[in-house]
Short mmCIF file of C-alpha atoms and ligand atoms in Angstrom, two decimals:
data_model
loop_
_atom_site.label_atom_id
_atom_site.label_comp_id
_atom_site.label_asym_id
_atom_site.label_seq_id
_atom_site.Cartn_x
_atom_site.Cartn_y
_atom_site.Cartn_z
CA UNK A 21 187.61 272.49 6.02
CA UNK A 22 185.81 275.83 5.77
CA UNK A 23 184.84 277.62 8.99
CA UNK A 24 181.14 278.32 9.67
CA UNK A 25 180.06 276.01 6.89
CA UNK A 26 177.19 273.62 7.22
CA UNK A 27 178.05 270.01 6.41
CA UNK A 28 175.64 267.33 5.28
CA UNK A 29 175.96 263.65 6.13
CA UNK A 30 173.93 261.33 3.92
CA UNK A 31 173.09 258.43 6.17
CA UNK A 32 173.15 254.75 5.21
CA UNK A 33 170.53 252.01 5.39
CA UNK A 34 170.11 252.46 9.18
CA UNK A 35 169.83 256.26 9.53
CA UNK A 36 169.32 256.26 13.33
CA UNK A 37 172.47 254.19 13.85
CA UNK A 38 174.43 256.32 11.38
CA UNK A 39 173.29 259.52 13.14
CA UNK A 40 174.30 258.09 16.53
CA UNK A 41 177.73 257.21 15.09
CA UNK A 42 178.34 260.77 13.78
CA UNK A 43 177.06 262.23 17.06
CA UNK A 44 179.56 260.04 18.98
CA UNK A 45 182.53 260.79 16.70
CA UNK A 46 181.98 264.56 16.46
CA UNK A 47 180.61 264.78 20.03
CA UNK A 48 177.53 266.58 18.73
CA UNK A 49 174.48 267.58 20.77
CA UNK A 50 170.92 268.49 19.81
CA UNK A 51 172.02 272.11 19.53
CA UNK A 52 174.94 271.38 17.17
CA UNK A 53 173.19 269.05 14.73
CA UNK A 54 169.89 268.96 12.87
CA UNK A 55 168.11 266.25 10.91
CA UNK A 56 167.19 267.86 7.59
CA UNK A 57 165.30 264.70 6.69
CA UNK A 58 165.20 261.10 7.89
CA UNK A 59 168.52 260.40 6.15
CA UNK A 60 170.38 263.72 6.20
CA UNK A 61 172.14 265.00 9.30
CA UNK A 62 173.58 268.52 9.15
CA UNK A 63 176.05 270.23 11.43
CA UNK A 64 178.18 273.35 11.63
CA UNK A 65 180.87 271.44 13.52
CA UNK A 66 184.28 271.33 11.83
CA UNK A 67 184.41 268.45 9.38
CA UNK A 68 187.22 267.11 7.17
CA UNK A 69 185.89 265.27 4.09
CA UNK A 70 188.32 262.42 4.78
CA UNK A 71 186.26 261.69 7.91
CA UNK A 72 184.14 259.57 5.53
CA UNK A 73 186.85 256.87 5.72
CA UNK A 74 186.34 256.55 9.49
CA UNK A 75 182.54 256.29 9.43
CA UNK A 76 180.72 253.04 8.75
CA UNK A 77 177.25 254.53 8.36
CA UNK A 78 177.71 257.61 6.17
CA UNK A 79 177.37 257.35 2.39
CA UNK A 80 178.33 260.89 1.39
CA UNK A 81 179.56 264.10 3.02
CA UNK A 82 178.57 267.41 1.42
CA UNK A 83 178.86 271.11 2.10
CA UNK A 84 175.80 273.36 1.93
CA UNK A 85 175.88 276.01 -0.81
CA UNK A 86 172.27 277.24 -0.65
CA UNK A 87 169.80 277.40 2.24
CA UNK A 88 165.98 277.50 1.99
CA UNK A 89 165.98 278.91 -1.54
CA UNK A 90 163.32 279.02 -4.25
CA UNK A 91 163.64 276.99 -7.47
CA UNK A 92 164.98 279.94 -9.52
CA UNK A 93 167.71 280.69 -6.97
CA UNK A 94 168.47 276.96 -6.79
CA UNK A 95 169.20 276.96 -10.54
CA UNK A 96 171.29 280.12 -10.22
CA UNK A 97 173.30 278.63 -7.32
CA UNK A 98 174.04 275.42 -9.23
CA UNK A 99 174.96 277.30 -12.44
CA UNK A 100 177.35 279.64 -10.56
CA UNK A 101 179.04 276.64 -8.96
CA UNK A 102 179.38 274.85 -12.31
CA UNK A 103 180.71 277.89 -14.18
CA UNK A 104 183.70 277.91 -11.81
CA UNK A 105 184.81 274.52 -13.23
CA UNK A 106 187.59 274.49 -15.84
CA UNK A 107 186.93 272.69 -19.13
CA UNK A 108 184.02 270.36 -19.80
CA UNK A 109 181.38 270.39 -17.06
CA UNK A 110 180.23 267.02 -15.66
CA UNK A 111 177.45 267.22 -13.11
CA UNK A 112 174.65 265.29 -11.50
CA UNK A 113 171.80 265.94 -9.07
CA UNK A 114 170.62 263.63 -6.31
CA UNK A 115 167.13 264.50 -5.24
CA UNK A 116 166.30 263.99 -1.57
CA UNK A 117 163.23 266.18 -1.87
CA UNK A 118 160.04 264.49 -3.01
CA UNK A 119 158.73 267.90 -3.86
CA UNK A 120 161.24 268.34 -6.67
CA UNK A 121 161.39 264.88 -8.23
CA UNK A 122 158.75 265.43 -10.90
CA UNK A 123 160.44 268.68 -11.95
CA UNK A 124 164.00 267.42 -11.96
CA UNK A 125 164.13 266.97 -15.75
CA UNK A 126 163.05 270.54 -16.45
CA UNK A 127 165.50 271.78 -13.79
CA UNK A 128 168.39 269.91 -15.45
CA UNK A 129 167.26 271.17 -18.90
CA UNK A 130 167.31 274.76 -17.69
CA UNK A 131 170.77 274.36 -16.06
CA UNK A 132 172.20 272.77 -19.22
CA UNK A 133 170.71 275.46 -21.46
CA UNK A 134 172.12 278.30 -19.32
CA UNK A 135 175.57 276.69 -19.35
CA UNK A 136 175.46 276.03 -23.10
CA UNK A 137 174.40 279.65 -23.70
CA UNK A 138 177.55 280.65 -21.81
CA UNK A 139 179.54 278.66 -24.35
CA UNK A 140 180.28 275.70 -22.08
CA UNK A 141 180.26 272.03 -22.94
CA UNK A 142 178.13 270.04 -20.45
CA UNK A 143 177.48 266.39 -19.57
CA UNK A 144 174.73 265.41 -17.16
CA UNK A 145 175.31 262.21 -15.14
CA UNK A 146 172.01 260.34 -14.85
CA UNK A 147 170.65 259.16 -11.51
CA UNK A 148 169.54 255.66 -10.57
CA UNK A 149 165.80 254.86 -10.54
CA UNK A 150 165.52 256.26 -6.98
CA UNK A 151 166.51 259.74 -8.20
CA UNK A 152 169.95 259.54 -6.57
CA UNK A 153 173.47 259.00 -7.87
CA UNK A 154 175.27 256.07 -6.30
CA UNK A 155 178.65 256.57 -4.60
CA UNK A 156 180.22 254.39 -7.32
CA UNK A 157 178.86 256.66 -10.09
CA UNK A 158 179.99 259.78 -8.23
CA UNK A 159 183.46 258.26 -7.89
CA UNK A 160 183.79 256.93 -11.46
CA UNK A 161 182.62 260.26 -12.95
CA UNK A 162 184.96 262.29 -10.71
CA UNK A 163 182.01 264.26 -9.35
CA UNK A 164 183.85 265.30 -6.17
CA UNK A 165 186.95 266.51 -8.03
CA UNK A 166 186.60 267.71 -11.63
CA UNK A 167 182.81 267.62 -11.73
CA UNK A 168 180.02 268.20 -9.20
CA UNK A 169 177.20 266.30 -7.59
CA UNK A 170 174.47 268.39 -6.00
CA UNK A 171 172.30 267.10 -3.17
CA UNK A 172 168.92 268.73 -2.91
CA UNK A 173 166.54 268.49 0.05
CA UNK A 174 163.30 270.14 1.04
CA UNK A 175 163.92 272.72 3.76
CA UNK A 176 161.01 274.70 5.19
CA UNK A 177 159.09 276.19 2.25
CA UNK A 178 162.11 276.02 -0.10
CA UNK A 179 165.12 273.89 -0.94
CA UNK A 180 168.56 273.53 0.51
CA UNK A 181 171.41 272.36 -1.67
CA UNK A 182 174.87 270.94 -0.97
CA UNK A 183 177.73 269.77 -3.15
CA UNK A 184 179.28 266.39 -2.44
CA UNK A 185 182.79 266.49 -0.98
CA UNK A 186 183.42 262.79 -0.38
CA UNK A 187 181.80 259.39 -0.85
CA UNK A 188 182.21 256.20 1.18
CA UNK A 189 185.17 254.05 0.04
CA UNK A 190 182.78 251.39 -1.27
CA UNK A 191 185.44 249.38 -3.13
CA UNK A 192 187.73 249.00 -0.12
CA UNK A 193 184.76 248.14 2.15
CA UNK A 194 183.49 245.53 -0.33
CA UNK A 195 186.96 243.99 -0.61
CA UNK A 196 187.22 243.71 3.18
CA UNK A 197 183.70 242.28 3.47
CA UNK A 198 183.90 239.64 0.75
CA UNK A 199 187.65 239.11 0.39
CA UNK A 200 188.70 238.27 3.96
CA UNK A 201 190.31 234.84 3.93
CA UNK A 202 189.29 233.69 7.45
CA UNK A 203 185.55 233.16 7.19
CA UNK A 204 182.86 231.54 9.32
CA UNK A 205 179.49 231.94 7.67
CA UNK A 206 177.93 229.59 10.28
CA UNK A 207 178.80 231.71 13.35
CA UNK A 208 178.19 234.85 11.34
CA UNK A 209 180.52 237.72 10.58
CA UNK A 210 179.81 241.38 11.11
CA UNK A 211 179.81 243.59 8.03
CA UNK A 212 182.94 245.83 8.31
CA UNK A 213 180.69 248.93 8.22
CA UNK A 214 178.82 247.77 11.35
CA UNK A 215 182.12 246.95 13.09
CA UNK A 216 183.29 250.53 12.41
CA UNK A 217 180.02 251.91 13.78
CA UNK A 218 180.34 249.87 16.99
CA UNK A 219 183.93 251.05 17.53
CA UNK A 220 182.88 254.67 16.95
CA UNK A 221 179.94 254.36 19.36
CA UNK A 222 182.41 253.32 22.06
CA UNK A 223 184.24 256.68 21.68
CA UNK A 224 187.53 254.90 22.48
CA UNK A 225 190.67 256.93 21.94
CA UNK A 226 193.31 255.45 19.66
CA UNK A 227 195.74 254.56 22.45
CA UNK A 228 193.05 252.64 24.40
CA UNK A 229 193.33 248.92 24.94
CA UNK A 230 190.32 247.47 23.10
CA UNK A 231 189.11 243.94 23.79
CA UNK A 232 186.74 241.78 21.73
CA UNK A 233 186.15 238.69 23.92
CA UNK A 234 183.95 236.94 21.30
CA UNK A 235 186.14 237.91 18.37
CA UNK A 236 184.96 235.27 15.85
CA UNK A 237 186.70 236.06 12.55
CA UNK A 238 188.05 239.30 14.00
CA UNK A 239 186.04 241.92 12.10
CA UNK A 240 185.99 244.35 15.03
CA UNK A 241 189.74 243.94 15.48
CA UNK A 242 190.64 244.33 11.79
CA UNK A 243 188.47 247.44 11.45
CA UNK A 244 189.86 248.89 14.70
CA UNK A 245 193.37 248.32 13.38
CA UNK A 246 192.55 250.18 10.17
CA UNK A 247 191.03 253.01 12.21
CA UNK A 248 194.38 253.47 13.97
CA UNK A 249 193.88 251.47 17.19
CA UNK A 250 197.02 249.53 18.01
CA UNK A 251 196.38 248.00 21.45
CA UNK A 252 194.01 245.23 20.55
CA UNK A 253 193.10 242.00 22.31
CA UNK A 254 190.91 239.29 20.82
CA UNK A 255 189.72 236.15 22.58
CA UNK A 256 187.25 233.42 21.63
CA UNK A 257 186.38 229.92 22.80
CA UNK A 258 187.03 228.48 19.33
CA UNK A 259 190.49 227.57 17.95
CA UNK A 260 189.15 228.14 14.43
CA UNK A 261 187.98 231.64 15.33
CA UNK A 262 191.43 232.50 16.71
CA UNK A 263 193.13 231.17 13.58
CA UNK A 264 190.63 233.10 11.33
CA UNK A 265 191.21 236.29 13.30
CA UNK A 266 194.98 235.99 12.97
CA UNK A 267 194.66 235.25 9.24
CA UNK A 268 192.36 238.26 8.71
CA UNK A 269 194.61 240.60 10.67
CA UNK A 270 197.59 239.51 8.54
CA UNK A 271 195.52 239.99 5.36
CA UNK A 272 194.29 243.46 6.29
CA UNK A 273 197.83 244.39 7.27
CA UNK A 274 199.05 243.24 3.86
CA UNK A 275 196.42 245.17 1.88
CA UNK A 276 197.20 248.29 3.91
CA UNK A 277 200.95 248.00 3.15
CA UNK A 278 202.03 246.39 6.44
CA UNK A 279 201.44 249.44 8.59
CA UNK A 280 200.99 247.51 11.84
CA UNK A 281 202.98 245.34 14.22
CA UNK A 282 200.67 242.32 14.34
CA UNK A 283 203.01 240.45 16.67
CA UNK A 284 202.15 242.96 19.43
CA UNK A 285 198.46 242.01 19.37
CA UNK A 286 197.14 239.45 21.82
CA UNK A 287 194.81 236.95 20.09
CA UNK A 288 194.13 233.91 22.26
CA UNK A 289 191.71 231.08 22.81
CA UNK A 290 189.73 231.71 26.00
CA UNK A 291 186.29 230.76 27.30
CA UNK A 292 184.52 233.84 28.61
CA UNK A 293 184.52 232.45 32.19
CA UNK A 294 188.34 232.39 32.13
CA UNK A 295 188.77 235.93 30.88
CA UNK A 296 189.90 237.25 34.26
CA UNK A 297 192.47 234.45 34.49
CA UNK A 298 193.95 235.47 31.14
CA UNK A 299 193.93 239.26 31.52
CA UNK A 300 195.22 241.30 34.48
CA UNK A 301 192.75 243.26 36.62
CA UNK A 302 191.79 246.66 35.24
CA UNK A 303 193.94 246.26 32.11
CA UNK A 304 191.30 247.01 29.45
CA UNK A 305 189.92 250.44 28.43
CA UNK A 306 187.09 249.48 26.08
CA UNK A 307 185.16 246.37 25.10
CA UNK A 308 183.45 246.21 21.72
CA UNK A 309 181.84 242.89 20.95
CA UNK A 310 179.20 240.89 19.20
CA UNK A 311 178.84 237.86 21.49
CA UNK A 312 177.49 234.42 20.69
CA UNK A 313 173.98 235.01 19.30
CA UNK A 314 172.67 231.45 19.60
CA UNK A 315 172.21 228.73 17.00
CA UNK A 316 171.36 229.91 13.47
CA UNK A 317 167.57 229.75 13.18
CA UNK A 318 165.72 227.65 10.63
CA UNK A 319 162.35 229.26 11.35
CA UNK A 320 160.94 225.94 12.60
CA UNK A 321 161.90 226.47 16.26
CA UNK A 322 159.06 226.31 18.74
CA UNK A 323 158.29 229.21 21.08
CA UNK A 324 159.68 227.27 24.05
CA UNK A 325 162.93 226.40 22.21
CA UNK A 326 163.47 230.09 21.51
CA UNK A 327 162.62 230.98 25.10
CA UNK A 328 165.17 228.46 26.41
CA UNK A 329 167.83 229.79 24.03
CA UNK A 330 167.08 233.40 25.09
CA UNK A 331 167.39 232.49 28.79
CA UNK A 332 170.71 230.68 28.17
CA UNK A 333 172.08 233.64 26.21
CA UNK A 334 170.94 236.05 28.93
CA UNK A 335 172.92 233.98 31.49
CA UNK A 336 176.01 233.95 29.22
CA UNK A 337 175.87 237.74 28.82
CA UNK A 338 175.48 238.39 32.56
CA UNK A 339 178.46 236.05 33.22
CA UNK A 340 180.47 237.91 30.60
CA UNK A 341 179.81 241.25 32.34
CA UNK A 342 180.83 239.73 35.67
CA UNK A 343 184.22 239.00 34.06
CA UNK A 344 184.32 242.40 32.33
CA UNK A 345 183.96 244.03 35.76
CA UNK A 346 187.36 242.56 36.72
CA UNK A 347 189.37 243.26 33.59
CA UNK A 348 188.03 246.75 32.79
CA UNK A 349 189.39 249.97 34.22
CA UNK A 350 186.92 252.33 35.89
CA UNK A 351 184.72 254.67 33.84
CA UNK A 352 185.18 252.69 30.63
CA UNK A 353 182.75 251.85 27.83
CA UNK A 354 181.32 248.59 26.54
CA UNK A 355 179.49 248.24 23.25
CA UNK A 356 177.60 244.97 23.35
CA UNK A 357 175.11 243.37 20.96
CA UNK A 358 172.07 241.59 22.35
CA UNK A 359 169.98 239.63 19.84
CA UNK A 360 166.18 239.43 19.68
CA UNK A 361 164.30 236.64 17.95
CA UNK A 362 161.10 236.63 15.94
CA UNK A 363 158.72 234.10 17.38
CA UNK A 364 155.24 233.72 15.90
CA UNK A 365 155.00 237.36 14.85
CA UNK A 366 156.38 238.75 18.13
CA UNK A 367 159.90 239.74 19.15
CA UNK A 368 161.36 237.72 21.98
CA UNK A 369 163.84 239.97 23.77
CA UNK A 370 166.59 239.14 26.27
CA UNK A 371 166.13 241.44 29.22
CA UNK A 372 169.46 241.27 31.01
CA UNK A 373 170.41 244.94 31.38
CA UNK A 374 169.09 245.20 34.97
CA UNK A 375 171.11 242.11 35.98
CA UNK A 376 174.19 243.56 34.25
CA UNK A 377 173.81 246.86 36.12
CA UNK A 378 174.11 244.95 39.42
CA UNK A 379 177.79 244.29 38.58
CA UNK A 380 178.63 247.99 38.52
CA UNK A 381 177.59 248.97 35.00
CA UNK A 382 175.28 251.73 33.82
CA UNK A 383 173.30 251.77 30.59
CA UNK A 384 174.26 254.76 28.43
CA UNK A 385 171.25 255.43 26.18
CA UNK A 386 172.16 255.64 22.50
CA UNK A 387 168.88 257.35 21.66
CA UNK A 388 165.99 258.90 23.51
CA UNK A 389 163.08 256.51 22.86
CA UNK A 390 164.84 253.22 23.62
CA UNK A 391 168.26 252.94 25.28
CA UNK A 392 169.60 250.70 22.48
CA UNK A 393 169.77 250.99 18.69
CA UNK A 394 168.12 248.29 16.61
CA UNK A 395 169.99 246.84 13.62
CA UNK A 396 168.38 244.49 11.10
CA UNK A 397 166.53 244.25 7.83
CA UNK A 398 162.78 243.73 7.55
CA UNK A 399 162.06 240.02 7.14
CA UNK A 400 164.96 238.88 9.32
CA UNK A 401 164.28 236.46 12.19
CA UNK A 402 167.12 237.82 14.32
CA UNK A 403 167.75 241.50 14.98
CA UNK A 404 170.68 242.99 16.86
CA UNK A 405 170.18 245.46 19.70
CA UNK A 406 173.26 247.65 20.12
CA UNK A 407 173.77 248.59 23.78
CA UNK A 408 176.29 250.88 25.43
CA UNK A 409 177.28 250.40 29.07
CA UNK A 410 179.75 252.24 31.25
CA UNK A 411 181.64 250.64 34.12
CA UNK A 412 181.09 253.02 37.00
C1 SAM B 504 178.66 235.94 16.51
S1 SAM B 504 180.25 235.28 16.65
C2 SAM B 504 181.25 236.72 16.57
C3 SAM B 504 181.50 237.12 15.16
C4 SAM B 504 182.44 238.28 15.03
N1 SAM B 504 181.85 239.52 15.52
C5 SAM B 504 182.88 238.46 13.58
O1 SAM B 504 182.52 239.44 12.94
O2 SAM B 504 183.55 237.58 13.05
C6 SAM B 504 180.33 234.84 18.32
C7 SAM B 504 181.62 234.14 18.74
O3 SAM B 504 181.51 233.82 20.14
C8 SAM B 504 182.27 232.65 20.38
N2 SAM B 504 181.80 232.05 21.66
C9 SAM B 504 180.68 231.34 21.88
N3 SAM B 504 180.58 230.99 23.17
C10 SAM B 504 181.67 231.51 23.80
C11 SAM B 504 182.14 231.48 25.14
N4 SAM B 504 181.44 230.87 26.08
N5 SAM B 504 183.30 232.11 25.42
C12 SAM B 504 184.01 232.75 24.46
N6 SAM B 504 183.61 232.78 23.16
C13 SAM B 504 182.46 232.19 22.84
C14 SAM B 504 182.02 231.79 19.15
O4 SAM B 504 183.08 230.87 18.98
C15 SAM B 504 181.94 232.83 18.03
O5 SAM B 504 183.17 232.95 17.35
#
C-alpha cells in the first residue's frame, strides 16, 4: 500500500453493482471516489491489492502512474516503468479509452523500439479482440509480478494510466462455481461472485451472526465462511437443500485446508414461518438471502399466471420480514433479493417494500436513482433486484 496513491478498480459485468460493493467495503463517499469511466472506479482511499480476493465484482486493481497526460508522456511513463524491470521485459496494454484504440499498435511499436534501443529484450502480450487483456492472460504471463500490464483510460483531454497490481482469482472462483458437489440447478444457485457482493453490501463485521433463511445449496454461507465469517446459520424448507449446504460447506472447508469448525455452524430445516420458533429473539446480526424466486419460467406463462405468482411471492417476503423482525437485533442489515418477471415486453415487479417497512424496517438505498440494484443479463426473463433494509 502506498500513501496518497490513486487506485483503480476495473469493474465486472455489472459495473453499478461492483461500484456499490467497493463503496460499501471501503466506506467510500462521492468525495472519496470517482468514476473514470462506466467501468473504472478510482479512489485515494488506502487499498491493499489482496482486497481483490474479498470482492466479487472487481476484475482488476491497479495503481495510477500517470494522470491526464498526452500521448508522448504516456509512452515515456510506460517506458520508465518497464526499464525498472530486471531481465526480459514482458508487458501488455489494456485499452479502456476508445480514443486510443486505433493508435494502440503504433504506441506499442514506439515503446518496443525505445526499449530495444536501450538494449533490452521485450515481449508484448497481445490483447483479446476487445482491446483488453483477460485476467487469465495477466496471471499466466506474470504481468503483476515480473512483467507489467498497463490500463489506459481517457481522462479529460488526455490519458490516465495505471499498472495492474492484482487480478480476480478466476480459477478459484470457477472451481467453487462449477465444482461444488451439492447442486440444485432447478431451484437455482447464486454465482459465488454475486454471493460475495451481497455479503459485502450488508457491511457485516466478521464476528456478526449471519443468517441465510433460504439457504438453498448454501452459496452465501460458503462464501461468507471463506471471507472469514464464522457465526453462520442456514435454514431452508427443503431437506435436500440442507444436505447440499452441509456437503458444500464441508467441500469448501476441505479445499481451503480445513480452516473452519463446521460443527459450530447451525444448518437446519425450517419453514420461514417457524423461524422465530427455531432462533431466539434478537439473536441475529445480519441476514443475507436470495429467497424463493418462484417456479422456473418456460416463457409460456400467461400474464395472469405471472401476476398470481408475483402476489404469492410478495406475501411470502412480507411474512419472512415479520419473522426477521423477531430474530434480528436492532439496527441490523438485511440484503434481500426480489425478483421481477418479463411479461409481454414489460417488467412485472413485486412492490412489497412499503409493506415490509410497516414491520419496523427502513429501505437503505443502494444507489441514487432507484433504491435497489438490478442484476441480470439482457434477454433473461427473470431479473434480481438487490435491496438493503435496516431494522430500526
Ligand atoms: C433460490 S433458492 C436459494 C438458492 C441459494 N441462494 C443458493 O445459491 O443455493 C430458494 C430456496 O428457498 C427455499 N424455500 C422455498 N420456500 C420456502 C419457505 N417457505 N421457507 C423456507 N425456505 C423456502 C427453497 O427450498 C430454495 O432452496
